[in-house]
PDB file of C-alpha atoms in Angstrom:
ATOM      1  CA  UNK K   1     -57.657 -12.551  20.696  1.00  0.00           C
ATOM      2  CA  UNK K   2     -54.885 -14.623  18.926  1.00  0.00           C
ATOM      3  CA  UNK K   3     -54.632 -11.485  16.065  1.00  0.00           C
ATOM      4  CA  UNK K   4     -54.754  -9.282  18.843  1.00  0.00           C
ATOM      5  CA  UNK K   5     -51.490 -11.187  20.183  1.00  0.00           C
ATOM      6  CA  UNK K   6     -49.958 -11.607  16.477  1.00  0.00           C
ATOM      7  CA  UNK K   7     -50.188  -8.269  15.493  1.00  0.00           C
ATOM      8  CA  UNK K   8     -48.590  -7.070  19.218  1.00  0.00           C
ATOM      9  CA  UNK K   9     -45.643  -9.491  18.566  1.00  0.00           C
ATOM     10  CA  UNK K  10     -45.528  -8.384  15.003  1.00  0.00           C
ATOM     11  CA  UNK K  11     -45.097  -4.931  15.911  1.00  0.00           C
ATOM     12  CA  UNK K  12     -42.801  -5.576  18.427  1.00  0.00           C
ATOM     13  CA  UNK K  13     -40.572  -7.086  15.447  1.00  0.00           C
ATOM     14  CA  UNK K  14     -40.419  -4.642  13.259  1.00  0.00           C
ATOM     15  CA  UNK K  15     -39.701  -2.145  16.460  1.00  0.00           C
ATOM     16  CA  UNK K  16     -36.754  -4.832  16.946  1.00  0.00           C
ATOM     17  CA  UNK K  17     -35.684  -4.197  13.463  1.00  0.00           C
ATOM     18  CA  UNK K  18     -35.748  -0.530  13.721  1.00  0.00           C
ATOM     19  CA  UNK K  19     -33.690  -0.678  16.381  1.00  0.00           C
ATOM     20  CA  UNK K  20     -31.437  -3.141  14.963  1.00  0.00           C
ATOM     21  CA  UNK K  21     -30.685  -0.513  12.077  1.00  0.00           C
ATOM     22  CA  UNK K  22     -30.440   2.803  14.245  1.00  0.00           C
ATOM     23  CA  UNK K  23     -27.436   0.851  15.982  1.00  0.00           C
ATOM     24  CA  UNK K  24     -25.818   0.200  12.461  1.00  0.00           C
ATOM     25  CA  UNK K  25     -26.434   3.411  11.396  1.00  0.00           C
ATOM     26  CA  UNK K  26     -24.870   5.038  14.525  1.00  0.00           C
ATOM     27  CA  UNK K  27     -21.975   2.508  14.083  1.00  0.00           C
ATOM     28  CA  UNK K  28     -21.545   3.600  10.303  1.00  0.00           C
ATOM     29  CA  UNK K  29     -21.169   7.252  11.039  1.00  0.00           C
ATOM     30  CA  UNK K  30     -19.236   6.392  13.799  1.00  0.00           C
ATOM     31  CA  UNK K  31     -17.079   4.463  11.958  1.00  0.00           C
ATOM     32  CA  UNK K  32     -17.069   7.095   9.324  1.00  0.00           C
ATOM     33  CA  UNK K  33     -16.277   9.703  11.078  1.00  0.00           C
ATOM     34  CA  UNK K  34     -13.412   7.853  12.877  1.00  0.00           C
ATOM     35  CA  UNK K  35     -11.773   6.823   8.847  1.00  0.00           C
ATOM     36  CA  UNK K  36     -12.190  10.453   8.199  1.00  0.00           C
ATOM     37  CA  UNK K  37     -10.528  11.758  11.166  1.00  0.00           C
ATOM     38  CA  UNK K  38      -7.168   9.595  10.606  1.00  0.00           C
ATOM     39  CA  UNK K  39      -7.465  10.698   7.223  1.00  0.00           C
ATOM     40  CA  UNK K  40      -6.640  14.144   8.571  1.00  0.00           C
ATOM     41  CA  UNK K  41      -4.124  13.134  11.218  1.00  0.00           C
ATOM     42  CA  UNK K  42      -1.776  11.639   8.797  1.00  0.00           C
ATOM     43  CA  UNK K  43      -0.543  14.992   7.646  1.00  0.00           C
ATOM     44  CA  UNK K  44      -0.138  16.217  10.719  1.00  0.00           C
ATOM     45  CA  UNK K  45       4.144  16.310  10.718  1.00  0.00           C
ATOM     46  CA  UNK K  46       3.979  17.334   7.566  1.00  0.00           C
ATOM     47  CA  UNK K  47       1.752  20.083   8.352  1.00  0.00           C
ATOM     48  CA  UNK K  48       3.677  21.038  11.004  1.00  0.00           C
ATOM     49  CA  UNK K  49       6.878  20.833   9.325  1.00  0.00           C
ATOM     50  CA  UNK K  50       5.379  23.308   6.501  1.00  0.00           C
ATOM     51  CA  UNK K  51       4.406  25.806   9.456  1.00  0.00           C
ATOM     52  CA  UNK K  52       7.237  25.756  10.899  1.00  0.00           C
ATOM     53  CA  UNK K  53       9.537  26.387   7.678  1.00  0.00           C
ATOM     54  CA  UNK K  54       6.926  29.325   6.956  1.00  0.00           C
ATOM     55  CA  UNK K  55       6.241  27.412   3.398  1.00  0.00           C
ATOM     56  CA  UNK K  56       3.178  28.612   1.987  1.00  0.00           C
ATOM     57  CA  UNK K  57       3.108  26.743  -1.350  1.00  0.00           C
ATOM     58  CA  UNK K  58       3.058  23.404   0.918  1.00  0.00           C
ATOM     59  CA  UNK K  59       0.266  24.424   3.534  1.00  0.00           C
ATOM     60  CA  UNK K  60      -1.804  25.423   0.776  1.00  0.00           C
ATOM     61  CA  UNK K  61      -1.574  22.091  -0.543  1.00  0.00           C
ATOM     62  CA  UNK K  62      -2.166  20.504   2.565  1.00  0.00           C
ATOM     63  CA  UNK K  63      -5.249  22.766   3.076  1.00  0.00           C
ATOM     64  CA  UNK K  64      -6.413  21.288  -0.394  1.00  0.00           C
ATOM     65  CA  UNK K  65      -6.022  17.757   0.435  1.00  0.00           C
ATOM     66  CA  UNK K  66      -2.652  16.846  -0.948  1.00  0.00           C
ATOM     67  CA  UNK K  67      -1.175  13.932   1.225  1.00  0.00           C
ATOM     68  CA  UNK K  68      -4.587  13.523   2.913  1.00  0.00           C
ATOM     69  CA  UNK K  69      -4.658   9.573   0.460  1.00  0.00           C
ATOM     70  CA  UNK K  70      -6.305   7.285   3.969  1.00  0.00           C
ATOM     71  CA  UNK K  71      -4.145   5.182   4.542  1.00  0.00           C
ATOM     72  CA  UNK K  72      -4.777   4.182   7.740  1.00  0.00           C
ATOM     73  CA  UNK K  73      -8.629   5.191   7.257  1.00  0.00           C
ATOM     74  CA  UNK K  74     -10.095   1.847   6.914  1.00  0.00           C
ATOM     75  CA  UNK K  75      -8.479   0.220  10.438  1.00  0.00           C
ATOM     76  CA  UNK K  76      -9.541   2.909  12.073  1.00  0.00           C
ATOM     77  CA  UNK K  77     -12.960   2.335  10.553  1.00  0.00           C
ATOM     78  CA  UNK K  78     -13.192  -1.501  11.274  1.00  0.00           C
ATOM     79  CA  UNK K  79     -11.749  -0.734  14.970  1.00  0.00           C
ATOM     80  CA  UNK K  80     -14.759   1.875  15.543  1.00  0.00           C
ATOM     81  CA  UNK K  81     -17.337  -0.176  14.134  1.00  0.00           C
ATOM     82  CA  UNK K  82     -15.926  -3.465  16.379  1.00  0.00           C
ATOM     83  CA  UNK K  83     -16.773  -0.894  19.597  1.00  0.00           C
ATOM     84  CA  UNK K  84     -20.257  -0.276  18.352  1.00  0.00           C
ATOM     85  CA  UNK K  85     -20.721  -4.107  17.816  1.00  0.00           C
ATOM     86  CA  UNK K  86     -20.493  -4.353  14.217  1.00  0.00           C
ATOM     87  CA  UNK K  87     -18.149  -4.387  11.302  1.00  0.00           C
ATOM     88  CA  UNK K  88     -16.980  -3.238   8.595  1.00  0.00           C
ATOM     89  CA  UNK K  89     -18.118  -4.983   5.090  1.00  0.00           C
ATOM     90  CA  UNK K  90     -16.865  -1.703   2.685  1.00  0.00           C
ATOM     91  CA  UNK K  91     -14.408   1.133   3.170  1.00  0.00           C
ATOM     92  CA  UNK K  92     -13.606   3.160  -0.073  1.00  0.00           C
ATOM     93  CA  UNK K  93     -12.425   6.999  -0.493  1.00  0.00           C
ATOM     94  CA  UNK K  94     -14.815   9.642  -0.223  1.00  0.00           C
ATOM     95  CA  UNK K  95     -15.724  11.188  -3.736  1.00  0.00           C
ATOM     96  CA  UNK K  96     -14.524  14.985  -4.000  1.00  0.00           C
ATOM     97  CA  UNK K  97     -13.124  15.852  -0.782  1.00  0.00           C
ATOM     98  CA  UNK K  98     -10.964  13.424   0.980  1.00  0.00           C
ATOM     99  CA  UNK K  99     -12.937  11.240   3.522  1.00  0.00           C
ATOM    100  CA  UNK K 100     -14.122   7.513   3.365  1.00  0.00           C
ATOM    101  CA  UNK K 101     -17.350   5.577   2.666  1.00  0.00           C
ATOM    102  CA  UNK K 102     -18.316   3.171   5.219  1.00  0.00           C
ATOM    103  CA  UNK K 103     -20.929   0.040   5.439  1.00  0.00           C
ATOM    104  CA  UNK K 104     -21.324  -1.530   7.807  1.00  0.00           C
ATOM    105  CA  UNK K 105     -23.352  -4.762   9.178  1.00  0.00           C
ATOM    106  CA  UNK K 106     -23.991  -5.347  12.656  1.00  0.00           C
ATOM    107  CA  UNK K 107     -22.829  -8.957  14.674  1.00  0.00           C
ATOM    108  CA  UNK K 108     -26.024  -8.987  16.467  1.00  0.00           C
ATOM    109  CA  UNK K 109     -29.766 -10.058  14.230  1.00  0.00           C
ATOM    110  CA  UNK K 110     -32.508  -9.061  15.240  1.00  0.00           C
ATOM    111  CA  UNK K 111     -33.682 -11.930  16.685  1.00  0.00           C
ATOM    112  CA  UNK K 112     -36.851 -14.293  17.124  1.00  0.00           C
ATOM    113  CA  UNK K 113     -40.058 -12.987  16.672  1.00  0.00           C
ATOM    114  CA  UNK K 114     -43.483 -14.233  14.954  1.00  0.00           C
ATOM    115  CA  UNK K 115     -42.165 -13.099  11.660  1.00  0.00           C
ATOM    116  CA  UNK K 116     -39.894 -16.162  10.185  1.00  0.00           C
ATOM    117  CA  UNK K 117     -36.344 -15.566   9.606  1.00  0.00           C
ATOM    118  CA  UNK K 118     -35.987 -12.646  11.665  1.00  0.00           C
ATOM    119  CA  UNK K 119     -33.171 -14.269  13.767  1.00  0.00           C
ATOM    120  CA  UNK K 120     -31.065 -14.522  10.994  1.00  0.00           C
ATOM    121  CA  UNK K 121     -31.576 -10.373   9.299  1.00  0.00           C
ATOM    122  CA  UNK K 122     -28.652  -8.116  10.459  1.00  0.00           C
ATOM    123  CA  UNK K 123     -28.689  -4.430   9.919  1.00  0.00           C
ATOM    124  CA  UNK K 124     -26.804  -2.677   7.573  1.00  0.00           C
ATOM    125  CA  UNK K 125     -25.852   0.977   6.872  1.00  0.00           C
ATOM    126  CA  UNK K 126     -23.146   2.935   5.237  1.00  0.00           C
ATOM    127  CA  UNK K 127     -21.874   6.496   6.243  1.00  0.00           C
ATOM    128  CA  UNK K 128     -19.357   9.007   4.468  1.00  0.00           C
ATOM    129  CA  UNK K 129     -17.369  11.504   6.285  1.00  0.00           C
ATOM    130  CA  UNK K 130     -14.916  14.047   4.563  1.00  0.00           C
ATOM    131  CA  UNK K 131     -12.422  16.509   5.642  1.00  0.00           C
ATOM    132  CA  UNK K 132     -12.834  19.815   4.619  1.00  0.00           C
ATOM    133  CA  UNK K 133     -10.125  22.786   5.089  1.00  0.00           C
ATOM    134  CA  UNK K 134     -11.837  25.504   7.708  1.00  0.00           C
ATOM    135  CA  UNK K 135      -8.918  28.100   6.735  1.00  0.00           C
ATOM    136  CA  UNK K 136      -7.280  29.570   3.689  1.00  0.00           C
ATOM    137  CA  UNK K 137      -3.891  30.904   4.028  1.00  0.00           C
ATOM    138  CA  UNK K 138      -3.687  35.047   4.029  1.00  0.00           C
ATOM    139  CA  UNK K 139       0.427  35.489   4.190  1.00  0.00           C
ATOM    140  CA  UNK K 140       3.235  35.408   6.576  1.00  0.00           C
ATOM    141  CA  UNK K 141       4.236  38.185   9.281  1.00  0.00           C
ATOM    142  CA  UNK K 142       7.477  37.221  10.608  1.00  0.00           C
ATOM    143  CA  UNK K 143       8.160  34.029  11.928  1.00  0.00           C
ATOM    144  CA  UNK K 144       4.595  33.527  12.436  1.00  0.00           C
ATOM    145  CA  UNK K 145       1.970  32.294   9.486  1.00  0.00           C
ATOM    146  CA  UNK K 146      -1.362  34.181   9.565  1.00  0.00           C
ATOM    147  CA  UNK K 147      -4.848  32.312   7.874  1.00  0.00           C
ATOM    148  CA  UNK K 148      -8.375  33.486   7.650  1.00  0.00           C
ATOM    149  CA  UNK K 149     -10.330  30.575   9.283  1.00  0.00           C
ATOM    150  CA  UNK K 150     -14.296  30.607   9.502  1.00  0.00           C
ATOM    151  CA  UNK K 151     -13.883  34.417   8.493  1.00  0.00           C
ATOM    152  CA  UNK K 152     -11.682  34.864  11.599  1.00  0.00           C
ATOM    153  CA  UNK K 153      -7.927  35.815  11.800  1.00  0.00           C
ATOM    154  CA  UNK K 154      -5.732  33.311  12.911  1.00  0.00           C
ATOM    155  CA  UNK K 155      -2.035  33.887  13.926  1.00  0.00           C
ATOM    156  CA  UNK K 156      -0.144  30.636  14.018  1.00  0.00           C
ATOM    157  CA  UNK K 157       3.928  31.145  15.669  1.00  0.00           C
ATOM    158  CA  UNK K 158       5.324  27.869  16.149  1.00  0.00           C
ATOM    159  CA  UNK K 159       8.271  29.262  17.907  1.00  0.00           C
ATOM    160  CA  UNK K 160       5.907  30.332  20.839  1.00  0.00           C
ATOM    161  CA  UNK K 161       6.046  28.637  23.994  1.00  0.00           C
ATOM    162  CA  UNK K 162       3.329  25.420  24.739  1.00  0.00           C
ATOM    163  CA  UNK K 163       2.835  25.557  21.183  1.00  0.00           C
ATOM    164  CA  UNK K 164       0.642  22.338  20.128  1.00  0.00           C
ATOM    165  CA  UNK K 165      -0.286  21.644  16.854  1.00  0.00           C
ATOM    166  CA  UNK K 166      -4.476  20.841  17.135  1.00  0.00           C
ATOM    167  CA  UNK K 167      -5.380  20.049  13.004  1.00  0.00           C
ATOM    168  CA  UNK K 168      -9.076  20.536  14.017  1.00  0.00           C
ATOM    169  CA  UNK K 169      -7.737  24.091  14.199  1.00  0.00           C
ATOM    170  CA  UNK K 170      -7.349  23.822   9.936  1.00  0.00           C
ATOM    171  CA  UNK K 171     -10.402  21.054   9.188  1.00  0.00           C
ATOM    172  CA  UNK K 172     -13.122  19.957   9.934  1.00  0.00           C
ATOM    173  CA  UNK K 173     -14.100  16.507   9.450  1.00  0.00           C
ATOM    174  CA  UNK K 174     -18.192  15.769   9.338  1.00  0.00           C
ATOM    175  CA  UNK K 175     -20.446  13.504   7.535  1.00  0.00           C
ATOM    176  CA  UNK K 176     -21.271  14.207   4.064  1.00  0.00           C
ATOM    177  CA  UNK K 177     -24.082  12.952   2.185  1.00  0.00           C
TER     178      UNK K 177
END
């Protein structure tokens, strides 16, 4: 009967511990996603300032990741892995594309159980996220800036009224392997 009971407890740990790392990983691609995502937003005036001059040589560079460097990627990383009860222990640049890496460990172990030292193991994971252009540019017709985005045709006249400038529109940010 007392194996019976050790091996229910036991299980019950490591179902604990798988827990445990599900929340890190959720945090991690959470928090990767987030790093990403300001990545992208810190071109957004000069994006917009390139639409609305009509300068194609400087949206194409924008749609190839020029200016897209992160620097505010990592606080918004720690900030989104504080909300999922965890933090940040790494935050480096996404290889090829621009994006960030993220590990994270959570606050919370994964507390007591029959298996010794238990209440001292936290979870850890890591995450990347990039940002990848969804349009190419395809010319100018008047005042307004035409693309090819996702295979569709996108018209882009800044001049038009209630125009807002949405960069998810231009990229998409997801997680990368």
């Amino acid at each position: 009967m007392a194996a019976l009971f050790f091996l229910a407890f036991a299980f019950f740990a490591v179902g604990q511990a798988s827990a445990k790392r599900n929340s890190a990983q959720t945090a991690a691609d959470a928090a990767a996603l987030a790093a990403a995502r300001e990545t992208r937003d810190e071109i957004k005036d000069p994006f917009l300032a390139a639409l609305t001059a009509g300068d194609l040589v400087e949206l194409g560079q924008l749609l190839g990741g020029v200016g897209m460097d992160g620097a505010g990627a990592c606080p918004a990383a720690s900030a989104l892995a504080s909300e999922n009860d965890a933090r940040t222990t790494s935050c480096v640049p996404a290889e090829g594309l621009p994006g960030s890496r993220v590990t994270v460990v959570t606050n919370g172990t994964v507390g007591e159980s029959v298996i010794d030292g238990t209440e001292n193991i936290r979870a850890k994971a890591d995450a990347t996220a990039v940002v990848e252009a969804r349009c190419v540019l395809n010319g100018k017709d008047g005042k307004a800036v035409r693309f090819k985005c996702n295979g569709e045709d996108l018209s882009v006249d800044v001049t038009e009224n209630g125009f807002v400038l949405d960069l998810s529109m231009f990229f998409t940010v997801h997680l990368s392997k």
